[in-house]
Short mmCIF file of C-alpha atoms in Angstrom, two decimals:
data_model
loop_
_atom_site.label_atom_id
_atom_site.label_comp_id
_atom_site.label_asym_id
_atom_site.label_seq_id
_atom_site.Cartn_x
_atom_site.Cartn_y
_atom_site.Cartn_z
CA MET M 24 51.93 118.25 93.02
CA PRO M 25 55.08 118.69 95.23
CA ARG M 26 57.18 121.89 94.30
CA THR M 27 61.00 121.48 94.45
CA GLU M 28 60.53 124.86 96.29
CA ARG M 29 59.90 122.81 99.34
CA VAL M 30 63.23 121.43 99.63
CA PRO M 31 66.23 123.14 101.38
CA ARG M 32 67.96 125.35 98.40
CA GLU M 33 71.61 126.66 98.71
CA LYS M 34 71.06 130.41 97.73
CA THR M 35 74.73 131.11 96.38
CA ILE M 36 74.96 131.29 92.59
CA ASP M 37 77.30 128.48 92.08
CA ASP M 38 79.02 126.04 95.00
CA THR M 39 81.98 124.93 93.32
CA PHE M 40 84.53 126.57 95.30
CA LYS M 41 82.86 125.44 98.44
CA VAL M 42 83.46 121.93 97.54
CA LEU M 43 86.73 122.74 96.90
CA THR M 44 87.33 124.23 100.26
CA GLU M 45 85.08 122.14 102.27
CA GLY M 46 85.93 118.29 100.45
CA TYR M 47 84.67 115.90 102.35
CA MET M 48 82.35 117.69 104.43
CA TYR M 49 80.45 119.78 101.84
CA ILE M 50 77.55 117.49 101.62
CA PRO M 51 77.56 116.77 105.47
CA ASN M 52 77.80 120.35 106.61
CA ARG M 53 74.82 121.59 104.83
CA ARG M 54 73.01 118.07 105.57
CA ALA M 55 73.21 119.20 109.21
CA ARG M 56 72.54 122.70 109.01
CA LEU M 57 69.81 122.55 106.47
CA ARG M 58 68.32 119.58 109.02
CA SER M 59 67.81 117.02 105.63
CA ASN M 60 68.87 114.76 103.97
CA ILE M 61 68.22 116.28 100.78
CA PHE M 62 69.06 119.96 99.17
CA ILE M 63 69.68 121.42 95.72
CA THR M 64 72.59 123.50 94.83
CA ARG M 65 74.47 124.71 91.99
CA LEU M 66 77.81 122.99 90.78
CA LEU M 67 79.88 123.78 87.59
CA GLY M 68 77.05 125.96 86.52
CA GLN M 69 74.00 123.34 86.59
CA LYS M 70 71.46 122.27 89.25
CA VAL M 71 72.84 119.53 91.38
CA ILE M 72 70.56 117.35 93.79
CA CYS M 73 72.51 116.03 97.23
CA ILE M 74 71.34 113.30 99.17
CA GLY M 75 72.42 111.09 101.77
CA GLY M 76 71.85 108.49 104.51
CA GLU M 77 70.39 105.27 103.83
CA GLU M 78 66.87 105.88 102.25
CA ALA M 79 68.99 108.33 100.00
CA ALA M 80 71.64 104.91 98.64
CA GLN M 81 68.40 102.75 98.25
CA LEU M 82 67.27 105.25 96.10
CA PHE M 83 70.09 106.05 94.08
CA TYR M 84 70.89 102.44 93.35
CA ASP M 85 67.88 101.76 91.80
CA THR M 86 68.59 101.21 88.20
CA GLU M 87 65.17 102.34 87.00
CA LYS M 88 65.43 106.12 88.08
CA PHE M 89 68.92 106.97 87.46
CA GLN M 90 72.03 105.96 85.09
CA ARG M 91 75.35 106.46 85.16
CA LYS M 92 75.44 107.96 81.49
CA GLY M 93 76.87 111.46 81.65
CA ALA M 94 77.29 111.41 85.75
CA VAL M 95 80.94 110.92 85.55
CA PRO M 96 82.86 114.44 84.53
CA ASN M 97 85.04 114.08 81.84
CA ARG M 98 88.22 115.09 84.16
CA ILE M 99 87.53 112.03 86.16
CA GLN M 100 87.23 109.73 83.11
CA GLU M 101 90.34 111.14 81.67
CA SER M 102 92.35 110.59 85.19
CA LEU M 103 90.78 108.25 87.28
CA PHE M 104 88.05 105.90 85.33
CA GLY M 105 89.21 106.08 82.23
CA LYS M 106 86.78 106.56 78.80
CA LYS M 107 84.07 104.03 78.37
CA ALA M 108 84.87 102.51 81.12
CA VAL M 109 82.34 99.85 83.17
CA GLN M 110 81.15 102.83 85.84
CA ALA M 111 79.62 104.82 82.72
CA LEU M 112 77.76 102.11 81.50
CA ASP M 113 74.01 101.12 82.38
CA GLY M 114 71.52 98.47 81.67
CA VAL M 115 72.44 95.33 80.07
CA LYS M 116 75.70 96.70 78.71
CA HIS M 117 76.56 97.43 82.20
CA GLN M 118 75.66 93.92 83.91
CA HIS M 119 77.59 92.20 81.01
CA ARG M 120 80.85 94.18 81.80
CA LYS M 121 80.43 93.66 85.35
CA GLN M 122 80.10 89.98 84.93
CA LEU M 123 84.15 90.09 83.39
CA PHE M 124 84.94 91.82 86.71
CA MET M 125 82.36 89.46 89.20
CA SER M 126 84.31 86.46 87.51
CA LEU M 127 87.51 87.19 88.78
CA MET M 128 86.29 87.51 92.44
CA THR M 129 85.92 83.36 93.14
CA LYS M 130 86.87 82.20 96.35
CA GLU M 131 90.32 80.59 94.66
CA ARG M 132 91.43 83.72 92.97
CA LEU M 133 90.68 85.96 96.44
CA GLN M 134 92.39 82.92 98.70
CA LEU M 135 95.73 83.51 96.04
CA LEU M 136 95.71 87.36 95.96
CA THR M 137 96.23 87.05 99.77
CA LYS M 138 98.91 84.86 99.34
CA ILE M 139 100.61 86.93 96.95
CA THR M 140 99.88 90.07 98.98
CA GLU M 141 101.87 88.50 102.01
CA LYS M 142 104.73 87.08 99.96
CA GLN M 143 105.13 90.79 98.67
CA TRP M 144 104.86 92.33 102.02
CA GLN M 145 107.46 89.48 103.44
CA GLN M 146 109.44 90.41 100.22
CA ALA M 147 109.82 93.95 101.00
CA THR M 148 110.08 94.49 104.44
CA LYS M 149 113.11 92.12 104.26
CA LYS M 150 115.37 95.59 102.57
CA TRP M 151 113.69 97.81 105.44
CA HIS M 152 116.02 96.43 108.25
CA LYS M 153 119.00 98.23 106.55
CA ARG M 154 117.53 101.28 106.22
CA LYS M 155 117.17 103.69 109.04
CA LYS M 156 113.52 105.00 108.21
CA ILE M 157 110.75 104.49 105.57
CA THR M 158 107.68 106.09 104.59
CA LEU M 159 104.76 103.45 104.28
CA PHE M 160 102.79 104.88 101.64
CA ASP M 161 105.55 104.75 99.09
CA GLU M 162 106.46 101.39 100.41
CA ALA M 163 102.90 100.16 100.39
CA ARG M 164 101.77 101.59 97.18
CA GLU M 165 104.83 99.55 95.60
CA ILE M 166 103.91 96.50 97.37
CA MET M 167 100.40 96.87 96.02
CA VAL M 168 101.71 97.32 92.41
CA ARG M 169 103.71 94.15 92.39
CA THR M 170 100.52 92.52 93.96
CA ALA M 171 98.07 93.73 91.72
CA CYS M 172 100.16 93.03 88.40
CA GLU M 173 100.98 89.44 89.68
CA TRP M 174 97.34 88.91 90.81
CA ALA M 175 96.48 90.01 87.38
CA GLY M 176 98.94 88.42 85.40
CA VAL M 177 100.38 91.11 83.80
CA PRO M 178 104.21 91.38 83.54
CA LEU M 179 106.14 93.80 85.82
CA GLN M 180 110.21 94.49 85.48
CA GLU M 181 111.54 95.40 89.11
CA GLU M 182 112.85 98.61 87.22
CA GLU M 183 109.58 99.76 86.39
CA VAL M 184 107.87 99.23 89.52
CA SER M 185 108.49 102.65 90.86
CA GLU M 186 107.28 104.20 87.47
CA ARG M 187 103.98 102.51 87.58
CA ALA M 188 103.46 102.99 91.32
CA ASN M 189 103.89 106.54 90.72
CA ASP M 190 101.22 106.77 87.67
CA LEU M 191 98.89 104.51 89.22
CA GLY M 192 99.09 106.72 92.12
CA ASP M 193 98.93 110.09 90.15
CA MET M 194 95.63 108.75 88.63
CA ILE M 195 94.25 108.12 92.02
CA ASP M 196 95.53 111.59 93.43
CA ALA M 197 93.88 113.28 90.53
CA PHE M 198 90.16 112.70 91.34
CA GLY M 199 89.39 115.75 93.23
CA ALA M 200 92.13 117.84 91.69
CA VAL M 201 92.63 120.61 89.62
CA GLY M 202 95.40 122.24 88.15
CA PRO M 203 98.91 120.30 88.24
CA ARG M 204 97.60 117.37 90.00
CA HIS M 205 94.98 117.06 87.70
CA TRP M 206 97.15 117.29 84.87
CA ALA M 207 99.40 114.88 86.17
CA GLY M 208 96.83 112.50 86.50
CA ARG M 209 95.91 112.98 82.96
CA GLN M 210 99.43 112.22 81.52
CA ALA M 211 99.88 109.13 84.17
CA ARG M 212 96.37 107.69 82.55
CA ASN M 213 97.97 108.05 78.92
CA ARG M 214 101.40 106.37 79.99
CA SER M 215 99.49 103.86 81.82
CA GLU M 216 96.74 102.75 79.07
CA ARG M 217 99.93 102.77 76.44
CA TRP M 218 101.46 100.27 78.73
CA ILE M 219 98.61 98.03 79.36
CA GLN M 220 97.22 97.79 75.87
CA SER M 221 100.67 96.92 74.69
CA ILE M 222 100.08 94.23 76.41
CA ILE M 223 97.05 93.28 75.36
CA GLU M 224 97.97 93.34 72.02
CA LYS M 225 100.61 91.03 73.13
CA VAL M 226 98.48 88.72 74.38
CA ARG M 227 96.06 88.44 71.30
CA SER M 228 99.37 88.02 68.96
CA GLU M 229 99.89 85.20 71.15
CA LYS M 230 103.10 86.74 72.35
CA LEU M 231 102.48 86.58 75.76
CA ASP M 232 100.32 83.39 77.26
CA PRO M 233 98.87 84.68 80.46
CA SER M 234 96.76 82.11 82.61
CA PRO M 235 92.98 81.48 82.06
CA ASN M 236 92.04 82.19 85.25
CA SER M 237 93.78 85.84 84.80
CA ALA M 238 92.20 89.27 84.59
CA LEU M 239 94.91 89.77 81.82
CA TYR M 240 93.18 86.94 79.81
CA ALA M 241 89.98 87.73 80.81
CA MET M 242 90.03 91.18 79.52
CA ALA M 243 91.84 90.39 76.27
CA TRP M 244 89.50 87.59 75.12
CA HIS M 245 86.13 89.41 76.84
CA ARG M 246 83.35 89.76 73.62
CA ASP M 247 80.66 92.45 74.18
CA LEU M 248 77.16 91.58 73.66
CA ASN M 249 77.73 91.67 69.75
CA ASN M 250 80.64 88.92 70.41
CA LYS M 251 83.10 91.10 69.76
CA LEU M 252 86.65 91.36 71.23
CA LEU M 253 86.41 95.15 73.20
CA ASP M 254 88.77 97.38 71.51
CA SER M 255 91.91 96.89 72.97
CA GLN M 256 92.23 100.38 74.31
CA ILE M 257 88.98 99.65 76.26
CA ALA M 258 90.43 96.41 77.09
CA ALA M 259 93.28 98.28 78.65
CA VAL M 260 91.11 100.52 80.07
CA GLU M 261 88.83 97.76 82.20
CA LEU M 262 92.44 96.15 83.23
CA ILE M 263 93.69 99.10 84.63
CA ASN M 264 90.02 99.27 86.27
CA ILE M 265 91.60 96.07 88.23
CA ILE M 266 94.72 97.04 88.97
CA ARG M 267 94.24 100.74 90.02
CA PRO M 268 92.29 99.98 92.82
CA ILE M 269 94.54 97.53 94.67
CA VAL M 270 97.15 100.13 94.06
CA ALA M 271 94.41 102.76 95.78
CA ILE M 272 94.40 100.00 98.85
CA ALA M 273 97.75 101.27 99.86
CA ARG M 274 95.88 104.61 101.46
CA TYR M 275 93.30 102.17 103.45
CA VAL M 276 96.47 100.16 104.67
CA THR M 277 98.59 103.60 105.90
CA PHE M 278 95.28 104.99 107.40
CA GLY M 279 94.86 101.32 109.10
CA ALA M 280 98.68 101.23 110.29
CA ILE M 281 97.63 104.96 111.73
CA ALA M 282 94.91 103.69 113.50
CA LEU M 283 97.12 101.00 115.36
CA HIS M 284 99.37 103.68 116.32
CA ASP M 285 96.52 106.18 117.35
CA TYR M 286 94.74 103.36 119.27
CA PRO M 287 97.02 100.75 120.60
CA GLU M 288 94.51 98.65 122.46
CA THR M 289 93.27 97.96 118.40
CA ARG M 290 97.08 96.86 117.93
CA GLU M 291 96.90 94.49 120.77
CA LYS M 292 93.74 92.95 119.79
CA LEU M 293 94.58 92.21 116.22
CA GLN M 294 97.56 90.71 117.41
CA ALA M 295 95.63 88.22 119.59
CA ASP M 296 93.02 87.75 116.88
CA ASP M 297 90.56 85.13 116.74
CA GLY M 298 89.57 85.42 113.02
CA ASN M 299 86.77 87.64 113.90
CA TYR M 300 88.65 91.25 115.00
CA SER M 301 90.67 91.63 111.75
CA GLN M 302 87.46 91.96 109.83
CA TRP M 303 85.55 94.01 112.18
CA PHE M 304 88.88 96.42 112.18
CA VAL M 305 89.14 96.84 108.76
CA GLN M 306 85.61 97.53 107.95
CA GLU M 307 85.76 100.58 110.39
CA VAL M 308 88.79 101.96 108.88
CA ARG M 309 86.96 101.79 105.76
CA ARG M 310 84.33 103.52 107.83
CA PHE M 311 85.85 105.98 109.73
CA TYR M 312 88.74 107.45 107.43
CA PRO M 313 87.86 109.68 104.14
CA PHE M 314 87.82 107.77 100.93
CA GLY M 315 85.27 108.57 98.42
CA PRO M 316 83.31 111.66 99.37
CA PHE M 317 80.47 111.57 97.08
CA LEU M 318 79.44 109.76 93.93
CA GLY M 319 77.29 110.93 90.59
CA ALA M 320 74.30 109.63 88.63
CA ARG M 321 71.75 111.52 86.22
CA VAL M 322 67.95 110.85 86.47
CA LYS M 323 66.79 108.41 84.38
CA ARG M 324 63.26 109.63 84.17
CA ASP M 325 61.17 112.22 86.37
CA PHE M 326 59.83 111.07 89.66
CA ILE M 327 59.32 112.44 93.14
CA TRP M 328 61.04 111.69 96.66
CA GLN M 329 60.78 113.61 99.72
CA ASP M 330 58.67 116.58 97.66
CA CYS M 331 61.65 116.66 95.30
CA ARG M 332 60.88 116.99 91.90
CA PHE M 333 64.08 114.79 90.09
CA LYS M 334 63.61 115.99 86.64
CA LYS M 335 65.18 113.48 83.89
CA GLY M 336 68.75 114.13 83.42
CA THR M 337 69.28 116.17 86.50
CA LEU M 338 72.91 115.22 88.34
CA VAL M 339 72.26 113.76 91.57
CA LEU M 340 74.93 113.34 94.44
CA LEU M 341 74.79 110.64 96.94
CA ASP M 342 77.16 111.27 100.20
CA ILE M 343 79.14 108.67 100.74
CA TYR M 344 81.22 109.68 103.67
CA GLY M 345 78.68 111.73 105.22
CA THR M 346 76.19 108.52 105.38
CA ASN M 347 79.54 106.53 106.54
CA HIS M 348 79.49 108.76 109.67
CA ASP M 349 75.54 109.47 109.95
CA PRO M 350 74.56 109.64 113.63
CA LYS M 351 71.25 107.71 112.82
CA LEU M 352 73.03 104.51 111.36
CA TRP M 353 76.54 104.96 113.47
CA GLU M 354 76.42 105.25 117.27
CA ASN M 355 79.07 107.86 118.16
CA PRO M 356 80.17 108.07 114.30
CA ASN M 357 83.36 109.88 114.53
CA GLU M 358 84.71 107.28 117.19
CA PHE M 359 86.97 104.52 115.71
CA HIS M 360 85.63 101.59 117.46
CA PRO M 361 86.05 98.16 115.54
CA GLU M 362 83.40 96.34 117.82
CA ARG M 363 80.66 98.22 116.19
CA PHE M 364 80.74 95.79 113.13
CA LYS M 365 80.42 92.37 115.75
CA GLU M 366 76.34 93.39 115.44
CA TRP M 367 76.26 94.99 111.94
CA GLU M 368 74.00 93.13 109.79
CA GLY M 369 75.16 94.45 106.58
CA SER M 370 72.95 96.15 104.97
CA PRO M 371 73.95 97.32 101.34
CA PHE M 372 72.76 100.67 101.78
CA ASP M 373 74.05 102.14 105.57
CA PHE M 374 78.08 101.16 105.02
CA ILE M 375 78.64 102.51 101.25
CA PRO M 376 82.62 103.30 101.26
CA GLN M 377 82.61 101.67 97.85
CA GLY M 378 79.13 102.08 96.80
CA GLY M 379 75.87 100.37 97.51
CA GLY M 380 73.34 98.10 96.23
CA ASP M 381 74.09 95.21 94.17
CA TYR M 382 77.15 93.77 93.08
CA HIS M 383 76.21 91.97 90.06
CA LYS M 384 73.31 94.05 88.72
CA GLY M 385 73.86 97.56 90.45
CA HIS M 386 77.25 99.81 90.74
CA ARG M 387 78.58 98.55 94.09
CA CYS M 388 82.59 97.82 93.52
CA ALA M 389 83.40 94.75 92.37
CA GLY M 390 86.48 95.17 94.12
CA GLU M 391 85.34 95.33 97.53
CA TRP M 392 85.89 91.86 98.32
CA VAL M 393 89.36 92.32 97.22
CA THR M 394 90.09 95.51 99.25
CA ILE M 395 88.70 93.53 102.31
CA GLU M 396 91.07 90.59 101.90
CA VAL M 397 93.96 92.74 101.08
CA MET M 398 94.00 95.29 103.98
CA LYS M 399 92.96 92.68 106.27
CA THR M 400 96.58 90.57 105.31
CA SER M 401 98.48 93.77 105.30
CA LEU M 402 97.18 95.18 108.61
CA GLU M 403 97.39 91.31 110.00
CA PHE M 404 101.00 91.60 108.85
CA LEU M 405 101.90 95.00 110.37
CA ALA M 406 100.63 94.49 113.65
CA GLN M 407 101.59 90.71 113.88
CA LYS M 408 104.77 90.35 112.27
CA LEU M 409 106.74 93.44 112.51
CA ASP M 410 108.26 95.73 115.23
CA TYR M 411 108.64 99.57 114.43
CA GLN M 412 108.94 102.99 115.87
CA VAL M 413 106.90 106.06 115.05
CA PRO M 414 109.04 109.33 115.25
CA ALA M 415 107.21 112.37 116.12
CA GLN M 416 105.04 113.78 113.04
CA ASP M 417 101.64 115.19 111.96
CA LEU M 418 99.57 112.29 111.24
CA HIS M 419 96.53 114.78 110.73
CA ILE M 420 94.13 113.50 108.04
CA GLY M 421 92.11 116.39 107.25
CA THR M 422 88.34 116.23 105.17
CA VAL M 423 89.39 118.98 102.59
CA ARG M 424 91.87 117.75 100.42
CA MET M 425 90.41 114.69 97.78
CA PRO M 426 91.95 112.39 98.55
CA PRO M 427 93.69 112.92 101.86
CA LEU M 428 96.47 111.66 103.61
CA PRO M 429 98.71 112.97 105.91
CA GLU M 430 101.47 114.83 104.61
CA SER M 431 104.75 112.60 106.22
CA GLY M 432 102.68 109.32 104.71
CA PHE M 433 103.69 108.10 107.46
CA VAL M 434 106.87 107.52 108.77
CA LEU M 435 108.41 104.39 110.60
CA LYS M 436 111.76 104.17 112.08
CA ASN M 437 113.46 100.71 112.84
CA VAL M 438 111.68 98.43 111.11
CA HIS M 439 111.99 94.90 111.13
CA ALA M 440 110.49 91.55 111.56
CA ARG M 441 109.43 90.40 115.17
CA LEU M 442 111.43 88.06 116.87
CA ASP M 443 108.84 85.97 118.61
#
């Protein structure tokens, strides 16, 4: 029987520090050096199998071989996802909870989302011409909070927009952090859960009457497999799992705006878009820029793949960033080239910025359509309806800090609506 010793293995006692110092490139660096799409390492004192590439992604999303229970570290549950969230469920419980999210992704709901998104950009930009400069990331984050809450049916007062944007942003910023950033994310989650839980309870006590088509209504009245209402705290966690990912789109929007600046020919093409280019552009932003570094799962039952014995309970990390930059899958992967998606056939395992596999039965992000539509609307607005100048600043986007962003947040000056 094949032995794990035939699989490349990092020879250090523990590589946790190297993950922190190499960030998104930790797994890709070793895949390249070891010339293998699989290797064994140790992280946080435990054996970990790291895999990458299309075949690895297809394996990783086999629900007969892997489960999510026990894969998400407590520190990430306590900041990013929340306890007992859909991301940590498996089997029929996961499918039942996942359908709650998928029910919100109708054509009509997505069309409403794009209308709300454009309206929020229009309202925000009316204020910008009075200011000498703005920081796009900060502004986009507040726009996304307003958009997310309006679409989800969550009441949001203008005076609390900044606070909610900061808290949801801190939760996102904590996922790859230690120390103060991580603690800020945990505290932000606690505040956010109390806020949303109080709203859920107001719906259940009939003090609020949200639209039956809204996420707030769906989460407040969702019943589990035993026909019991979700605990109000868990309902709050899942409603935040609608709002928080939309707020995270502010990062993608900022990356897209930087791409328009760094590759001015893309701005011209987006301005003259015939309906296809914006889709290619958005997909390339999602592929090219660092967002999610890797995902984890636990081996559900023993099996062997590529001469490696996967033992039940072992943690396995799938290389998200490296797969999206794999030269075996993408020609010139480190070049920004939206037209590559003109011929892309849509494999669920080669392009995985928000996970892979099946939307309904697997763990691919239910909000991927939301991300794409909000990005298209936002970046079309920036390219087609705004004029602005980009002052000198360092726009380098590194791959060590998780999640990354230029230190300036992308400063724009003299922002005003286009006259033509």
